[in-house]
XYZ file of C-alpha atoms in Angstrom:
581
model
C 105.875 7.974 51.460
C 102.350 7.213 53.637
C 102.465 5.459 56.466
C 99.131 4.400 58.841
C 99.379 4.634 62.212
C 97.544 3.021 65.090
C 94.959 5.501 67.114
C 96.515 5.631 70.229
C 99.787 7.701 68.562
C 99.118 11.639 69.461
C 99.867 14.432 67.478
C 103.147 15.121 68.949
C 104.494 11.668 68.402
C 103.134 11.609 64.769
C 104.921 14.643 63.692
C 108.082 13.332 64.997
C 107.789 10.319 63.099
C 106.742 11.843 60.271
C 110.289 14.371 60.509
C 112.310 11.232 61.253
C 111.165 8.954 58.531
C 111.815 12.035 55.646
C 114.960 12.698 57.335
C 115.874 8.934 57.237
C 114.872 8.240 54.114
C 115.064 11.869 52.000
C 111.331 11.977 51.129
C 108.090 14.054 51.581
C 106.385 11.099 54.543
C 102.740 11.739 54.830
C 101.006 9.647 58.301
C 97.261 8.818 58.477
C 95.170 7.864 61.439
C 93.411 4.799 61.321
C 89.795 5.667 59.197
C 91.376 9.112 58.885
C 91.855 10.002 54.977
C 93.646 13.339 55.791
C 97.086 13.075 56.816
C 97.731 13.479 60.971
C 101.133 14.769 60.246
C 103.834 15.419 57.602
C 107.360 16.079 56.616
C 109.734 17.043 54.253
C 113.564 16.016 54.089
C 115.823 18.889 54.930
C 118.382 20.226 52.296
C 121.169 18.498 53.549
C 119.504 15.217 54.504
C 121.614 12.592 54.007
C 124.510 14.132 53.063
C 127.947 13.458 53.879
C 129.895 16.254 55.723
C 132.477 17.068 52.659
C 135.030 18.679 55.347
C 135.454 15.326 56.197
C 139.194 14.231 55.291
C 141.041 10.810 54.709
C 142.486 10.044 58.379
C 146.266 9.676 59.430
C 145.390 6.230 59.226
C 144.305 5.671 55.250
C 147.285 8.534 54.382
C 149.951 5.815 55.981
C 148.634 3.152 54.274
C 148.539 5.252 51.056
C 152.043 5.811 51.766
C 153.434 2.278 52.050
C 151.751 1.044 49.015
C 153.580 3.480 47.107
C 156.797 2.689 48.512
C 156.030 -0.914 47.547
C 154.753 -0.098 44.105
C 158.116 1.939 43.823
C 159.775 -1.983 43.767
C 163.359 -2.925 45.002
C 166.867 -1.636 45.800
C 167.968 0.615 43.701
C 171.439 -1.552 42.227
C 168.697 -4.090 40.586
C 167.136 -0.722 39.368
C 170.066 0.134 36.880
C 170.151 -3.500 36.093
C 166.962 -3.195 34.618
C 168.315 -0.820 32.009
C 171.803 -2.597 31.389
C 169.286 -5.073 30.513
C 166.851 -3.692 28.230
C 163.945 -4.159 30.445
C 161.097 -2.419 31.707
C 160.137 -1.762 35.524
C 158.081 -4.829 36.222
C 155.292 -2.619 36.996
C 155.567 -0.635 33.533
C 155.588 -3.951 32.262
C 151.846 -4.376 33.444
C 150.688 -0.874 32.642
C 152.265 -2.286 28.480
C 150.294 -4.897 28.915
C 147.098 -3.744 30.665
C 146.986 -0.368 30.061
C 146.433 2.382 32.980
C 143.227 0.650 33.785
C 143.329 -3.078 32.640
C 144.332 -4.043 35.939
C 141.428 -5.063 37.906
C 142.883 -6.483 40.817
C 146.489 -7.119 42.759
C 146.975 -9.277 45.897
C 149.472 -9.620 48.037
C 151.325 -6.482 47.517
C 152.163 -6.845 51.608
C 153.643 -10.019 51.079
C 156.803 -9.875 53.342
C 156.237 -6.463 54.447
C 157.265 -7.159 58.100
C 160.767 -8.194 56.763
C 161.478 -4.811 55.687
C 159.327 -3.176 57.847
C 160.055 -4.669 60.947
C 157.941 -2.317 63.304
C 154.910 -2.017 61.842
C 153.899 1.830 60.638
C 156.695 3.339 63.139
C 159.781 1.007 62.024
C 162.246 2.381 59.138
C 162.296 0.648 56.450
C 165.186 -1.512 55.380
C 166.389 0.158 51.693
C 168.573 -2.145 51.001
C 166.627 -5.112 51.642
C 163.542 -4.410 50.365
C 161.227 -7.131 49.357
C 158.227 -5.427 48.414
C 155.540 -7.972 47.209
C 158.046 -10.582 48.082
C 159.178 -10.234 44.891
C 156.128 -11.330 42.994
C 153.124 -9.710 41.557
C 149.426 -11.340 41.267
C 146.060 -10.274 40.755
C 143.565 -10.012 37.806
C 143.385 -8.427 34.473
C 142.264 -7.435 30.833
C 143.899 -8.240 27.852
C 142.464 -7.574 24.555
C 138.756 -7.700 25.778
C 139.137 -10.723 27.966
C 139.594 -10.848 31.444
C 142.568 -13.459 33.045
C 144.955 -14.263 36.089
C 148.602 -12.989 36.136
C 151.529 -13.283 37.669
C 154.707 -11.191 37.643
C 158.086 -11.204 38.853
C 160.080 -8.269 40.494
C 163.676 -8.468 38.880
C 164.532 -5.540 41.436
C 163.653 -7.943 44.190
C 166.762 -10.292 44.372
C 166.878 -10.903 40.532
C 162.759 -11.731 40.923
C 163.952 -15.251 42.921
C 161.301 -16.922 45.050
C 160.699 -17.034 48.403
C 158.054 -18.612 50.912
C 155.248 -15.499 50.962
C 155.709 -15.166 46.996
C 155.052 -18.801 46.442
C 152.039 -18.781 48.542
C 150.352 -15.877 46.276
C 151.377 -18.063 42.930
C 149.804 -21.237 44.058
C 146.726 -19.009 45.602
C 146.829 -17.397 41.838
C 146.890 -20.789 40.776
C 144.165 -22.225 42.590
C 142.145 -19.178 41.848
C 142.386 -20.107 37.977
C 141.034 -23.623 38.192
C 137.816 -21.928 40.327
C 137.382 -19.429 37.813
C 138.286 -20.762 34.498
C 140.017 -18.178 32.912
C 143.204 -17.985 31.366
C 146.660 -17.635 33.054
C 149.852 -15.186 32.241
C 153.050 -15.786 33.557
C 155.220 -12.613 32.704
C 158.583 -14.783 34.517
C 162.029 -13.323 35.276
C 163.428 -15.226 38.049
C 166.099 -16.186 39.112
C 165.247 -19.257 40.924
C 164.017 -20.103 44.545
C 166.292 -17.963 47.362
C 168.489 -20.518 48.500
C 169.385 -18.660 51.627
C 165.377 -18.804 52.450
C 164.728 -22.515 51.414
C 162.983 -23.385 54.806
C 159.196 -23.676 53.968
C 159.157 -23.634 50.611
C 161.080 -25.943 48.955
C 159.687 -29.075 49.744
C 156.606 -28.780 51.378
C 153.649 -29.682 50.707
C 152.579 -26.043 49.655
C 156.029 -24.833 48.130
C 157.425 -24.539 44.665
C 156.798 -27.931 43.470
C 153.392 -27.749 43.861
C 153.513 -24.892 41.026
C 154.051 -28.097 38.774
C 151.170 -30.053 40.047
C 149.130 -27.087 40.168
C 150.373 -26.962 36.174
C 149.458 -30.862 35.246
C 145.901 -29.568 36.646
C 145.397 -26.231 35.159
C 146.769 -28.692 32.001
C 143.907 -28.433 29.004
C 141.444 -26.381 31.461
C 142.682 -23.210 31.277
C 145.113 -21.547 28.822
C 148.224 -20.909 30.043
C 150.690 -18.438 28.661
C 154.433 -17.998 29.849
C 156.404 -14.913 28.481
C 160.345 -14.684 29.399
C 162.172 -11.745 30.189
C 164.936 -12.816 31.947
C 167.378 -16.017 33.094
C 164.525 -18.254 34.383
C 167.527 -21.154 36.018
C 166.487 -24.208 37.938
C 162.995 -24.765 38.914
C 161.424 -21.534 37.005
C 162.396 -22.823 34.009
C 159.503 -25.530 34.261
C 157.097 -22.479 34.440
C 157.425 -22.196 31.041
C 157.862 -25.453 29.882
C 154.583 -27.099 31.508
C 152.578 -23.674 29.732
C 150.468 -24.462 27.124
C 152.470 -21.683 25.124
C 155.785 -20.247 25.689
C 157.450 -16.864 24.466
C 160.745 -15.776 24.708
C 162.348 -12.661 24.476
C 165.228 -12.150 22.339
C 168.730 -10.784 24.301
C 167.188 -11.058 27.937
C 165.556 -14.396 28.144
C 166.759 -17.647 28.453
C 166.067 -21.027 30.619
C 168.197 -24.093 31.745
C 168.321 -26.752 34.493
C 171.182 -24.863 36.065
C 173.457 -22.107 35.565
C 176.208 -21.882 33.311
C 178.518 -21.958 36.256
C 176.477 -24.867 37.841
C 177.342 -26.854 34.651
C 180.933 -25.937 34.876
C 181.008 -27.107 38.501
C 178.702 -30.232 37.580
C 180.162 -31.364 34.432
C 183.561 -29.197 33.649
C 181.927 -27.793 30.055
C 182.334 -24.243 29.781
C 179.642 -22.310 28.310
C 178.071 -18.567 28.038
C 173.558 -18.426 29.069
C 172.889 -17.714 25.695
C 174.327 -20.826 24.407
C 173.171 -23.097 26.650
C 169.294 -22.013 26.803
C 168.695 -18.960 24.941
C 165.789 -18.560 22.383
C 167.754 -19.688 19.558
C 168.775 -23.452 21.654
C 165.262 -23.445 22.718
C 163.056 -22.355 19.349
C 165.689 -24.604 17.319
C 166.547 -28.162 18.776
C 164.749 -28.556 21.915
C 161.409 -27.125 20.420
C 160.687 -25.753 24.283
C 159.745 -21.945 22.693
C 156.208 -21.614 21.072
C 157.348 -18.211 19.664
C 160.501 -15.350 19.876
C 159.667 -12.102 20.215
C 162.535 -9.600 19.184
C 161.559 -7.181 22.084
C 158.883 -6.390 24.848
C 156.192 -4.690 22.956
C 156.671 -7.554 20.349
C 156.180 -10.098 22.919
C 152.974 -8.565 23.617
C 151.334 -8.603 20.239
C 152.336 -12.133 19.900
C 149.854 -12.832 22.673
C 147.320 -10.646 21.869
C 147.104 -12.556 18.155
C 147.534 -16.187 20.179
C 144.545 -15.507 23.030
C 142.455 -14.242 19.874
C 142.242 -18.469 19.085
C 142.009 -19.739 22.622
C 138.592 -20.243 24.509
C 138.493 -18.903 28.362
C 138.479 -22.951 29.136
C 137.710 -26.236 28.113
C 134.318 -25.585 28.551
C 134.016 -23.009 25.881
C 134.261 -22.910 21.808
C 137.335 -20.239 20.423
C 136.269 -16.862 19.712
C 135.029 -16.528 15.974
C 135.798 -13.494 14.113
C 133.593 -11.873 10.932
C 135.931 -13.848 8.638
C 137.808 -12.567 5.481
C 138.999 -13.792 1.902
C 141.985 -15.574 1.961
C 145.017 -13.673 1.217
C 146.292 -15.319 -1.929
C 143.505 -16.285 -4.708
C 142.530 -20.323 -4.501
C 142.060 -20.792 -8.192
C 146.191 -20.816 -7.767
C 146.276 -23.913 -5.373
C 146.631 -26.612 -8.134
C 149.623 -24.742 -9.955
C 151.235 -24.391 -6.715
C 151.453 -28.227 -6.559
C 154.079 -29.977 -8.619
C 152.892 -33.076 -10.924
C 156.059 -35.096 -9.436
C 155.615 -36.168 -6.220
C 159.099 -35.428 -5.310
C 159.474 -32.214 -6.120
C 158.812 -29.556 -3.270
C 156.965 -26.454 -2.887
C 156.347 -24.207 0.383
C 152.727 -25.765 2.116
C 152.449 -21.935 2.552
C 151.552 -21.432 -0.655
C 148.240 -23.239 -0.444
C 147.591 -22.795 2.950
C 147.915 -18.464 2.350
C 144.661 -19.535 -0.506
C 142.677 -21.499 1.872
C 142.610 -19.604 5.174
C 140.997 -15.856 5.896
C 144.210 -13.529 5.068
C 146.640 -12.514 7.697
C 144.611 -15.370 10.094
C 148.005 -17.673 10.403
C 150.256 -17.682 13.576
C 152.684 -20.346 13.183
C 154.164 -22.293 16.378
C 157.390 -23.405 16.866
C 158.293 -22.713 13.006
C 162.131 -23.386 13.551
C 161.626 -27.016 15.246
C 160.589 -30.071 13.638
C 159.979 -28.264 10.365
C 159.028 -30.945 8.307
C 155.945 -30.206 9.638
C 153.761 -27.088 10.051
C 151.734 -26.396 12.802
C 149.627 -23.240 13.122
C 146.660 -21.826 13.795
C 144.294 -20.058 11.466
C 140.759 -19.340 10.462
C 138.186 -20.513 7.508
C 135.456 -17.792 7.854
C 136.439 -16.520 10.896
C 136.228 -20.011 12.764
C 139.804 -20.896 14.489
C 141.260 -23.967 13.465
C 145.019 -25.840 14.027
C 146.612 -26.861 10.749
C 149.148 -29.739 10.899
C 150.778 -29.716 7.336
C 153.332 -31.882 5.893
C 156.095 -29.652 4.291
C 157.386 -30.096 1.023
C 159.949 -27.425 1.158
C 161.827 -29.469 3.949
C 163.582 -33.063 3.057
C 160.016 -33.924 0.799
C 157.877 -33.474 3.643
C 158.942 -36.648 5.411
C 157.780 -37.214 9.043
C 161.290 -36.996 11.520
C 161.199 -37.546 15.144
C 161.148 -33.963 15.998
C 158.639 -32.747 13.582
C 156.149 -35.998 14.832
C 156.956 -34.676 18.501
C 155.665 -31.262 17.530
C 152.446 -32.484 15.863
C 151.791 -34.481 18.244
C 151.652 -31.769 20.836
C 149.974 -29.324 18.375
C 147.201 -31.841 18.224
C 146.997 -32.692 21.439
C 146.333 -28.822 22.778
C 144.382 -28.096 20.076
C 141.915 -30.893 21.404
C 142.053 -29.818 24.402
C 140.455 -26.226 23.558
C 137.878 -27.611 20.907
C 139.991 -26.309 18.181
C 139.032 -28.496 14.593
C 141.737 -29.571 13.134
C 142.715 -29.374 9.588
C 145.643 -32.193 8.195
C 147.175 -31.214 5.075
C 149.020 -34.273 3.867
C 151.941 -34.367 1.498
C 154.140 -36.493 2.497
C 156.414 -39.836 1.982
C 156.341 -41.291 5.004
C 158.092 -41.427 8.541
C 161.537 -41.160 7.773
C 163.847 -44.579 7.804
C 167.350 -44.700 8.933
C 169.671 -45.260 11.874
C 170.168 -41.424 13.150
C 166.182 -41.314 13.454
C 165.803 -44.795 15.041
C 168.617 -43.349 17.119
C 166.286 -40.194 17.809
C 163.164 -42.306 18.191
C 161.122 -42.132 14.865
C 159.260 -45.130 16.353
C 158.822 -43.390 19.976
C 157.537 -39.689 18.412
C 155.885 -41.283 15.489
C 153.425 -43.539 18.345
C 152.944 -40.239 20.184
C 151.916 -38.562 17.097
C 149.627 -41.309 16.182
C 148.013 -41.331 19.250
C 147.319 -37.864 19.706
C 145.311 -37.996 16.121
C 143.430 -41.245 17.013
C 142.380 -39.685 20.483
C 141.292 -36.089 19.558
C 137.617 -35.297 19.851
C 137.416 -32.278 17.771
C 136.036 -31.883 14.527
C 138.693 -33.162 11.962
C 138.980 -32.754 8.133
C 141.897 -34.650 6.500
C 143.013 -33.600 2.662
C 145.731 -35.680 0.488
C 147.065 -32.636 -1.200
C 149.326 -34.802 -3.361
C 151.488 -38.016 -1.920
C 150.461 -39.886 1.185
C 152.881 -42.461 1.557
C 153.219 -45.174 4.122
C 152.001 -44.987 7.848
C 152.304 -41.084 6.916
C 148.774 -40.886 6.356
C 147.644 -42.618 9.595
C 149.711 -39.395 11.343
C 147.548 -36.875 8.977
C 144.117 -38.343 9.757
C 143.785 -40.705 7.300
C 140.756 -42.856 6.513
C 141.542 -45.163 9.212
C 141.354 -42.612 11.822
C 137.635 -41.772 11.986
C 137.922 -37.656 10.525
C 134.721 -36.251 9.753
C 136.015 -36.672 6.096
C 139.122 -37.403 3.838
C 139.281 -35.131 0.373
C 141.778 -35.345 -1.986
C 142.732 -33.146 -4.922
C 143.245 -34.449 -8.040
C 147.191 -34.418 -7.720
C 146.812 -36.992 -4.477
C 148.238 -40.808 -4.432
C 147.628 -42.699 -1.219
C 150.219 -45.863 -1.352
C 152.054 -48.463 1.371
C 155.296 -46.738 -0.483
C 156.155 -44.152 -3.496
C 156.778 -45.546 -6.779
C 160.329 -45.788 -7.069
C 160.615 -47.506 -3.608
C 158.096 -49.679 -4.858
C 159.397 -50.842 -8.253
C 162.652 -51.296 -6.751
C 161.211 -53.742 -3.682
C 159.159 -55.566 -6.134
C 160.518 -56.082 -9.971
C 164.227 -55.325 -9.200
C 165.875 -58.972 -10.374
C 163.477 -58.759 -13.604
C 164.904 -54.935 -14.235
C 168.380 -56.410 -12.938
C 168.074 -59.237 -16.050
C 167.368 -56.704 -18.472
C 170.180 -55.989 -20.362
C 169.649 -53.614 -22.763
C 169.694 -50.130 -20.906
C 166.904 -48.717 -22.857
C 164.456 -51.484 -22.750
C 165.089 -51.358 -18.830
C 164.768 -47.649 -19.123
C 161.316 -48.475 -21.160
C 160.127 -51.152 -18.853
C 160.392 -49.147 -15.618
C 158.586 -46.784 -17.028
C 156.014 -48.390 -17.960
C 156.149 -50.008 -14.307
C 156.147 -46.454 -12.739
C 152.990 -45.626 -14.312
C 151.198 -48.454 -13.920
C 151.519 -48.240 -10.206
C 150.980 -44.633 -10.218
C 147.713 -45.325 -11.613
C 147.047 -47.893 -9.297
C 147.227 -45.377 -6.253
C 145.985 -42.577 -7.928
C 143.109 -41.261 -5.501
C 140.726 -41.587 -8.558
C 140.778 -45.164 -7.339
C 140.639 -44.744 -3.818
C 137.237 -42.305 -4.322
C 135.944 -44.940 -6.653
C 136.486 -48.117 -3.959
C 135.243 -44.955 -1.485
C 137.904 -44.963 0.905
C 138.084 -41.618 0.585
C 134.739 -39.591 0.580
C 135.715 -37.046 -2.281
C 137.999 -35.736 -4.656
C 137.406 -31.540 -5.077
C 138.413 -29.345 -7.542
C 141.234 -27.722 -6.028
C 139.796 -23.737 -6.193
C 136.863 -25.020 -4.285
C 139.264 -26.045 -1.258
C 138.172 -23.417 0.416
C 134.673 -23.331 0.440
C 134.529 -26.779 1.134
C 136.681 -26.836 3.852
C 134.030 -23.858 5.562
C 130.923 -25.869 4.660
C 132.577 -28.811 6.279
C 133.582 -27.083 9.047
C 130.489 -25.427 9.614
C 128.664 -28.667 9.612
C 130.094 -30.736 11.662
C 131.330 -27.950 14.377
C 129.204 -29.228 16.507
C 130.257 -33.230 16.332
C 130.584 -35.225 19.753
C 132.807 -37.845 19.655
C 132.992 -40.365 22.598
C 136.335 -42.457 23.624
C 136.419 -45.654 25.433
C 135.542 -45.594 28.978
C 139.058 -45.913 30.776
C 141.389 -43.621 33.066
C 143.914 -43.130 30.844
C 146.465 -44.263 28.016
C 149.711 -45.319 28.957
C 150.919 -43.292 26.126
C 153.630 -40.115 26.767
């Protein structure tokens, strides 16, 4: 270092300069006089200079502090404890370190949440064992999981069955908030019991208590990802945790979630009947569709996620992560021998969609619910897309209330993260009958409908063999404004299937037919003359749809597709919002 200084400094107050700027800033310091070009003084740093005295030793102070965040790390009373393994479940805080790792977690806040309750004098009370509360029962901080970084939230089981209370719910709406600033995704790992009804002042209904997690949902809603695993009873209000998540996972034999407890109902409505019955995976994955995905333990649970976040983008701001891509499992030269010449004979939608996508790329949603339709996600070189495929192998692919309820949210989220969408249609229609106008055919069907006409995201529609009736306005039809309608060679696009169709229109001249062969004869000679009338050899030539493919080529022309149009914007009309739920 040089420094000039002014004449008037003398020798003795250069050389102390000189000592104090090397000690200051642990370098040689050379000072020159004014017109001087030989240094008036120098210095050197010391050895030591700089240094930090290394007998120094963390204080009383840091060593009690030390001390009470392990006691809260160390969690609740030990009767919830033991519960824990009657259970099956890990420590809430092993449950982070599966999940995380040793270091994954970046963050935590709030682990003092409460603390006075149980510590009621400060650093010289006793703590209250059997009341502890550490964290007030719920975890939150920051993380990584598989390479990305996100919010999380945890709850204690060993702290009152993980219910809620006032300071807890403060650090999950702060989490909350946190997550719209940031953009990232959000984890909810839940096992609660429900708000603590003997606390319920100041956090019930106020304007910052639990149902503001719900608004604080409908926002997060198609920003950021949300992801709800269950490990436990979630009763009452913590079962809409998991509900209003974009994706929810249950754990087999220790999760379930209900309005109220099975004693509740008894009280409420006299039926008697066991948790697992009346919201356990199976009632939940099966008929009300609520469960994404079942995983048949904790680790399980976990890789479940880690193959879902792989599709998601941090927000809505972003594009899904692309991979290097791979050949599809299954070869596509197979596709057209998968598909049966009669339309009304099934096959598994598996079977072409395992020939079209990169191998081991599909993770199917809700595959138990609604299974007349597939929903899933995949990739076509390594770009993530959400198929929503008619299947075959269930009642002829026909659309039912459920199944059109499922779509129709598929669709919906995948929008909402710029996942394309792929439509594989093979189906005969909505289905007709009283039970499904009982079940709302009409109501779902709108929804479903709606969700395809409104989606922004790059679309590609294929008629894989019949598309029958307002089932091809569902799957992206023509009408519907995809970046493209193929067909393969086996497709027929038609108000109604043949048989219906004869029947509606030439049934008195059959009916005066008498002789059972010529009436055999003529129908089938009506049969084919309608089939040719709807064959998509027509509909290319009249260009309604833009082309028929060979069906080997599916794939590649699905990627190039893709590929070309992933950057499409597509603009709605300027309003607030539908009025369609």
């Amino acid at each position: 270092m040089r420094v000039r200084l002014n004449e008037a400094t003398t020798d003795e107050e250069a050389q102390a300069i000189a000592t104090a700027l090397a000690t200051r800033y642990g370098e040689d310091v050379e000072l020159y006089a004014d017109g001087n070009d030989e240094p008036v003084a120098t210095a050197s740093p010391a050895d030591d200079a700089g240094k930090v005295d290394d007998e120094i030793e963390r204080t009383e102070r840091e060593a009690q502090l030390r001390a009470e965040i392990e006691e809260i790390l160390e969690g609740g009373p030990e009767k919830y404890r033991k519960r824990l393994d009657e259970h099956g479940k890990l420590f809430v805080r092993d449950r982070l370190e599966l999940w995380f790792g040793a270091d994954g977690l970046q963050f935590e806040d709030g682990k003092f949440a409460n603390f006075d309750s149980w510590h009621p004098d400060g650093q010289d009370g006793e703590a209250d064992s059997g009341n502890r509360l550490p964290a007030d029962g719920l975890i939150t901080g920051a993380a990584e999981f598989e390479g990305r970084t996100m919010h999380f939230m945890a709850n204690d089981f060993t702290v009152k069955a993980g219910s809620m209370a006032e300071r807890g719910v403060e650090k999950f709406l702060r989490m909350q908030r946190r997550a719209l600033k940031s953009g990232r995704p959000v984890l909810y790992l839940m096992d609660s019991s429900g708000g603590r009804i003997d606390q319920q002042t100041g956090f019930f209904a106020n304007r910052e208590g639990i149902g503001k997690y719900y608004y604080n949902h409908s926002m997060l809603s198609g920003r950021v990802p949300q992801i709800c695993v269950l490990y436990g009873p979630c009763i009452a209000g913590a079962a809409y945790t998991p509900v209003f998540a974009d994706f929810t996972i249950m754990v087999r034999n220790m999760s379930a979630m209900a309005i109220a407890s099975p004693r509740m109902v008894e009280m409420v409505t006299g039926e008697e009947i066991d948790l697992e019955d009346l919201g356990g995976p199976d009632v939940h994955a099966r008929h009300s569709g609520s469960a994404d995905l079942i995983a048949e333990d904790e680790e399980h649970a976990r890789e479940l996620v880690a193959k879902l976040i792989g599709y998601l983008p941090d927000n809505a701001d972003e594009t899904p992560p692309r991979t290097e891509g791979s050949e599809p499992a299954r070869d596509p030269d197979g596709i057209d021998g998968v598909i049966p010449q009669e339309p009304n004979r099934g096959y598994d939608v598996f079977d072409v969609i395992e020939r079209i996508v990169d191998a081991d790329s599909v993770l199917e949603l809700r595959p138990e619910f609604g299974t007349e339709i597939v929903t899933a996600f995949a990739r076509i070189d390594g770009r993530p897309i959400g198929i929503v495929a008619n299947q075959p192998a269930k009642r002829a692919g026909a659309i039912f209330p459920d199944a059109a309820e499922k779509a129709a949210q598929f669709i919906w989220t995948c929008d909402a993260y710029e996942i394309p969408l792929l439509y594989l249609c093979d189906t005969p229609g909505f289905m007709a009958g009283s039970q499904v106008e009982k079940d709302g055919i009409l109501e779902q069907g709108k929804k479903m409908i709606y969700a395809t006409s409104s989606a922004t995201v790059p679309t590609q529609s294929v008629v894989v063999r019949k598309a029958y009736g307002a089932g091809i306005y569902a799957m992206a039809g023509p009408a519907y404004d995809p970046e493209s309608v193929i067909a393969l060679p086996s497709g027929e696009i038609a108000i109604m299937g043949p048989e219906a169709a004869i029947n509606a229109v030439y049934a008195n001249e059959l009916a005066a037919i008498d002789d059972e062969d010529e009436r055999a004869r003529r129908e089938r000679e009506l049969r084919e003359e309608y089939r040719e009338d709807i064959d998509v050899h027509r509909m290319a030539s009249e260009v309604v749809i833009d082309e028929i493919v060979p069906p080997s080529t599916l794939r590649e022309e699905l990627g190039a597709r893709f590929a070309f149009y992933e950057t499409v914007e597509k603009d709605l009309p300027e309003k607030k919002h539908g009025t369609i739920l």
